[in-house]
Amino acid sequence: MAGRRRIPVDEGRAALRAWSASDDRASVDRRTLATAVRHTIEELAERAPGRSVEVRVPPFAATQCVEGPVHTRGTPPAVVETDAQTWLALATGDLTWSQGVGEGSVRVSGQRTDLSAHFPLSAGS
């Protein structure tokens, strides 16, 4: 069951559109970037409910998702981590999962960390 959204959907969509439309995505203001990341990570948690994989996009957001064994203490057995720009590129379909993992911009460890079926998130986000 997905948790309560902290980012209003309209606000999140607006931030994601602003990031997508920017000619220089690296210069998008921190608040817009954070809102877009948090919105899309909430979207992933809703689309892939569970607690077997921890997805981290430091310093903005983290969530647990994907059905399977529940992680409760210590270092999670399955972790996905990436930076904000890469995360949003995945969310919008500008980068595929296999490209991100292959080039090392998406770091994965453990089972159930192939999240390719959940991307892009932008349709309806």
PDB file of C-alpha atoms in Angstrom:
ATOM      1  CA  MET A   1       0.000   0.000   0.000  1.00  0.00           C
ATOM      2  CA  ALA A   2       1.426   3.354  -1.042  1.00  0.00           C
ATOM      3  CA  GLY A   3       1.927   6.076   1.518  1.00  0.00           C
ATOM      4  CA  ARG A   4       0.343   9.482   1.463  1.00  0.00           C
ATOM      5  CA  ARG A   5       1.817  11.767  -1.167  1.00  0.00           C
ATOM      6  CA  ARG A   6       3.795  14.683   0.205  1.00  0.00           C
ATOM      7  CA  ILE A   7       4.053  16.521  -3.105  1.00  0.00           C
ATOM      8  CA  PRO A   8       0.719  17.620  -4.604  1.00  0.00           C
ATOM      9  CA  VAL A   9       0.386  15.932  -8.003  1.00  0.00           C
ATOM     10  CA  ASP A  10      -0.176  19.195  -9.919  1.00  0.00           C
ATOM     11  CA  GLU A  11       2.883  20.773  -8.286  1.00  0.00           C
ATOM     12  CA  GLY A  12       4.995  17.719  -9.057  1.00  0.00           C
ATOM     13  CA  ARG A  13       3.876  17.593 -12.673  1.00  0.00           C
ATOM     14  CA  ALA A  14       4.627  21.300 -13.089  1.00  0.00           C
ATOM     15  CA  ALA A  15       8.142  20.837 -11.693  1.00  0.00           C
ATOM     16  CA  LEU A  16       8.755  17.845 -13.947  1.00  0.00           C
ATOM     17  CA  ARG A  17       7.550  19.817 -16.994  1.00  0.00           C
ATOM     18  CA  ALA A  18       9.801  22.751 -16.033  1.00  0.00           C
ATOM     19  CA  TRP A  19      12.807  20.450 -15.741  1.00  0.00           C
ATOM     20  CA  SER A  20      11.968  18.717 -19.044  1.00  0.00           C
ATOM     21  CA  ALA A  21      11.528  22.020 -20.883  1.00  0.00           C
ATOM     22  CA  SER A  22      14.773  23.547 -19.645  1.00  0.00           C
ATOM     23  CA  ASP A  23      17.534  24.070 -22.198  1.00  0.00           C
ATOM     24  CA  ASP A  24      20.073  23.666 -19.386  1.00  0.00           C
ATOM     25  CA  ARG A  25      18.688  21.067 -16.999  1.00  0.00           C
ATOM     26  CA  ALA A  26      21.759  21.263 -14.791  1.00  0.00           C
ATOM     27  CA  SER A  27      20.856  24.871 -13.952  1.00  0.00           C
ATOM     28  CA  VAL A  28      17.225  24.219 -12.944  1.00  0.00           C
ATOM     29  CA  ASP A  29      16.702  25.716  -9.493  1.00  0.00           C
ATOM     30  CA  ARG A  30      17.068  23.384  -6.523  1.00  0.00           C
ATOM     31  CA  ARG A  31      13.442  23.681  -5.400  1.00  0.00           C
ATOM     32  CA  THR A  32      12.087  22.684  -8.830  1.00  0.00           C
ATOM     33  CA  LEU A  33      14.578  19.823  -9.059  1.00  0.00           C
ATOM     34  CA  ALA A  34      13.700  18.559  -5.568  1.00  0.00           C
ATOM     35  CA  THR A  35       9.966  18.758  -6.245  1.00  0.00           C
ATOM     36  CA  ALA A  36      10.295  16.869  -9.543  1.00  0.00           C
ATOM     37  CA  VAL A  37      12.423  14.146  -7.924  1.00  0.00           C
ATOM     38  CA  ARG A  38      10.100  13.744  -4.944  1.00  0.00           C
ATOM     39  CA  HIS A  39       7.035  13.645  -7.175  1.00  0.00           C
ATOM     40  CA  THR A  40       8.483  10.956  -9.441  1.00  0.00           C
ATOM     41  CA  ILE A  41       9.782   8.834  -6.571  1.00  0.00           C
ATOM     42  CA  GLU A  42       6.292   8.944  -5.050  1.00  0.00           C
ATOM     43  CA  GLU A  43       4.938   7.891  -8.446  1.00  0.00           C
ATOM     44  CA  LEU A  44       7.302   4.899  -8.508  1.00  0.00           C
ATOM     45  CA  ALA A  45       6.247   3.880  -4.994  1.00  0.00           C
ATOM     46  CA  GLU A  46       2.609   4.014  -6.080  1.00  0.00           C
ATOM     47  CA  ARG A  47       3.178   2.008  -9.268  1.00  0.00           C
ATOM     48  CA  ALA A  48       5.476  -0.580  -7.665  1.00  0.00           C
ATOM     49  CA  PRO A  49       4.219  -0.966  -4.093  1.00  0.00           C
ATOM     50  CA  GLY A  50       6.257  -3.000  -1.648  1.00  0.00           C
ATOM     51  CA  ARG A  51       9.292  -2.757   0.594  1.00  0.00           C
ATOM     52  CA  SER A  52      11.937  -5.054  -0.868  1.00  0.00           C
ATOM     53  CA  VAL A  53      13.998  -2.468  -2.793  1.00  0.00           C
ATOM     54  CA  GLU A  54      15.201   0.881  -1.517  1.00  0.00           C
ATOM     55  CA  VAL A  55      15.527   3.583  -4.176  1.00  0.00           C
ATOM     56  CA  ARG A  56      17.699   6.554  -3.249  1.00  0.00           C
ATOM     57  CA  VAL A  57      18.072   9.870  -5.051  1.00  0.00           C
ATOM     58  CA  PRO A  58      20.239  11.851  -2.639  1.00  0.00           C
ATOM     59  CA  PRO A  59      19.847  14.408  -1.261  1.00  0.00           C
ATOM     60  CA  PHE A  60      16.210  14.712  -2.275  1.00  0.00           C
ATOM     61  CA  ALA A  61      14.330  11.463  -1.775  1.00  0.00           C
ATOM     62  CA  ALA A  62      14.282   7.774  -0.980  1.00  0.00           C
ATOM     63  CA  THR A  63      11.535   5.187  -0.984  1.00  0.00           C
ATOM     64  CA  GLN A  64      10.974   1.491  -0.596  1.00  0.00           C
ATOM     65  CA  CYS A  65       9.113  -0.275  -3.368  1.00  0.00           C
ATOM     66  CA  VAL A  66       8.620  -3.584  -5.217  1.00  0.00           C
ATOM     67  CA  GLU A  67       6.858  -6.541  -3.640  1.00  0.00           C
ATOM     68  CA  GLY A  68       8.973  -9.187  -1.979  1.00  0.00           C
ATOM     69  CA  PRO A  69      10.772  -9.751   1.312  1.00  0.00           C
ATOM     70  CA  VAL A  70      10.338  -6.799   3.644  1.00  0.00           C
ATOM     71  CA  HIS A  71      13.413  -4.956   4.832  1.00  0.00           C
ATOM     72  CA  THR A  72      13.184  -3.537   8.353  1.00  0.00           C
ATOM     73  CA  ARG A  73      16.657  -2.830   9.828  1.00  0.00           C
ATOM     74  CA  GLY A  74      20.198  -2.029   8.753  1.00  0.00           C
ATOM     75  CA  THR A  75      21.450  -1.803   5.198  1.00  0.00           C
ATOM     76  CA  PRO A  76      18.765  -2.931   2.751  1.00  0.00           C
ATOM     77  CA  PRO A  77      19.584  -6.081   0.751  1.00  0.00           C
ATOM     78  CA  ALA A  78      18.445  -4.425  -2.491  1.00  0.00           C
ATOM     79  CA  VAL A  79      19.388  -0.825  -3.288  1.00  0.00           C
ATOM     80  CA  VAL A  80      19.112   1.422  -6.326  1.00  0.00           C
ATOM     81  CA  GLU A  81      20.884   4.777  -6.165  1.00  0.00           C
ATOM     82  CA  THR A  82      21.362   7.589  -8.638  1.00  0.00           C
ATOM     83  CA  ASP A  83      21.640  11.371  -8.848  1.00  0.00           C
ATOM     84  CA  ALA A  84      18.718  13.710  -9.482  1.00  0.00           C
ATOM     85  CA  GLN A  85      19.478  14.454 -13.140  1.00  0.00           C
ATOM     86  CA  THR A  86      19.788  10.765 -14.010  1.00  0.00           C
ATOM     87  CA  TRP A  87      16.640   9.926 -12.045  1.00  0.00           C
ATOM     88  CA  LEU A  88      14.571  12.487 -13.929  1.00  0.00           C
ATOM     89  CA  ALA A  89      16.034  11.338 -17.257  1.00  0.00           C
ATOM     90  CA  LEU A  90      14.833   7.815 -16.380  1.00  0.00           C
ATOM     91  CA  ALA A  91      11.443   9.101 -15.252  1.00  0.00           C
ATOM     92  CA  THR A  92      10.858  10.982 -18.492  1.00  0.00           C
ATOM     93  CA  GLY A  93      12.268   8.321 -20.804  1.00  0.00           C
ATOM     94  CA  ASP A  94      15.291  10.380 -21.865  1.00  0.00           C
ATOM     95  CA  LEU A  95      17.458   7.551 -20.498  1.00  0.00           C
ATOM     96  CA  THR A  96      16.657   3.847 -20.446  1.00  0.00           C
ATOM     97  CA  TRP A  97      17.241   1.666 -17.420  1.00  0.00           C
ATOM     98  CA  SER A  98      19.827  -0.437 -19.246  1.00  0.00           C
ATOM     99  CA  GLN A  99      21.707   2.673 -20.396  1.00  0.00           C
ATOM    100  CA  GLY A 100      21.823   4.090 -16.872  1.00  0.00           C
ATOM    101  CA  VAL A 101      22.998   0.839 -15.323  1.00  0.00           C
ATOM    102  CA  GLY A 102      25.437   0.182 -18.164  1.00  0.00           C
ATOM    103  CA  GLU A 103      27.139   3.567 -17.893  1.00  0.00           C
ATOM    104  CA  GLY A 104      27.181   3.411 -14.085  1.00  0.00           C
ATOM    105  CA  SER A 105      24.965   6.430 -13.446  1.00  0.00           C
ATOM    106  CA  VAL A 106      22.398   4.071 -11.880  1.00  0.00           C
ATOM    107  CA  ARG A 107      23.973   1.870  -9.229  1.00  0.00           C
ATOM    108  CA  VAL A 108      22.167  -1.335  -8.235  1.00  0.00           C
ATOM    109  CA  SER A 109      22.839  -4.088  -5.749  1.00  0.00           C
ATOM    110  CA  GLY A 110      20.765  -7.059  -4.690  1.00  0.00           C
ATOM    111  CA  GLN A 111      17.760  -8.862  -6.109  1.00  0.00           C
ATOM    112  CA  ARG A 112      14.677  -7.242  -7.659  1.00  0.00           C
ATOM    113  CA  THR A 113      16.650  -4.135  -8.633  1.00  0.00           C
ATOM    114  CA  ASP A 114      15.772  -4.294 -12.333  1.00  0.00           C
ATOM    115  CA  LEU A 115      13.154  -1.564 -12.346  1.00  0.00           C
ATOM    116  CA  SER A 116      13.104  -1.203 -16.138  1.00  0.00           C
ATOM    117  CA  ALA A 117       9.442  -2.255 -16.347  1.00  0.00           C
ATOM    118  CA  HIS A 118       8.454   0.834 -14.353  1.00  0.00           C
ATOM    119  CA  PHE A 119      10.084   3.442 -16.603  1.00  0.00           C
ATOM    120  CA  PRO A 120       9.385   5.920 -18.016  1.00  0.00           C
ATOM    121  CA  LEU A 121       7.174   7.320 -15.268  1.00  0.00           C
ATOM    122  CA  SER A 122       6.247  10.525 -17.084  1.00  0.00           C
ATOM    123  CA  ALA A 123       3.112   9.121 -18.757  1.00  0.00           C
ATOM    124  CA  GLY A 124       0.426  10.373 -16.414  1.00  0.00           C
ATOM    125  CA  SER A 125       2.968  11.715 -13.928  1.00  0.00           C
TER     126      SER A 125
END
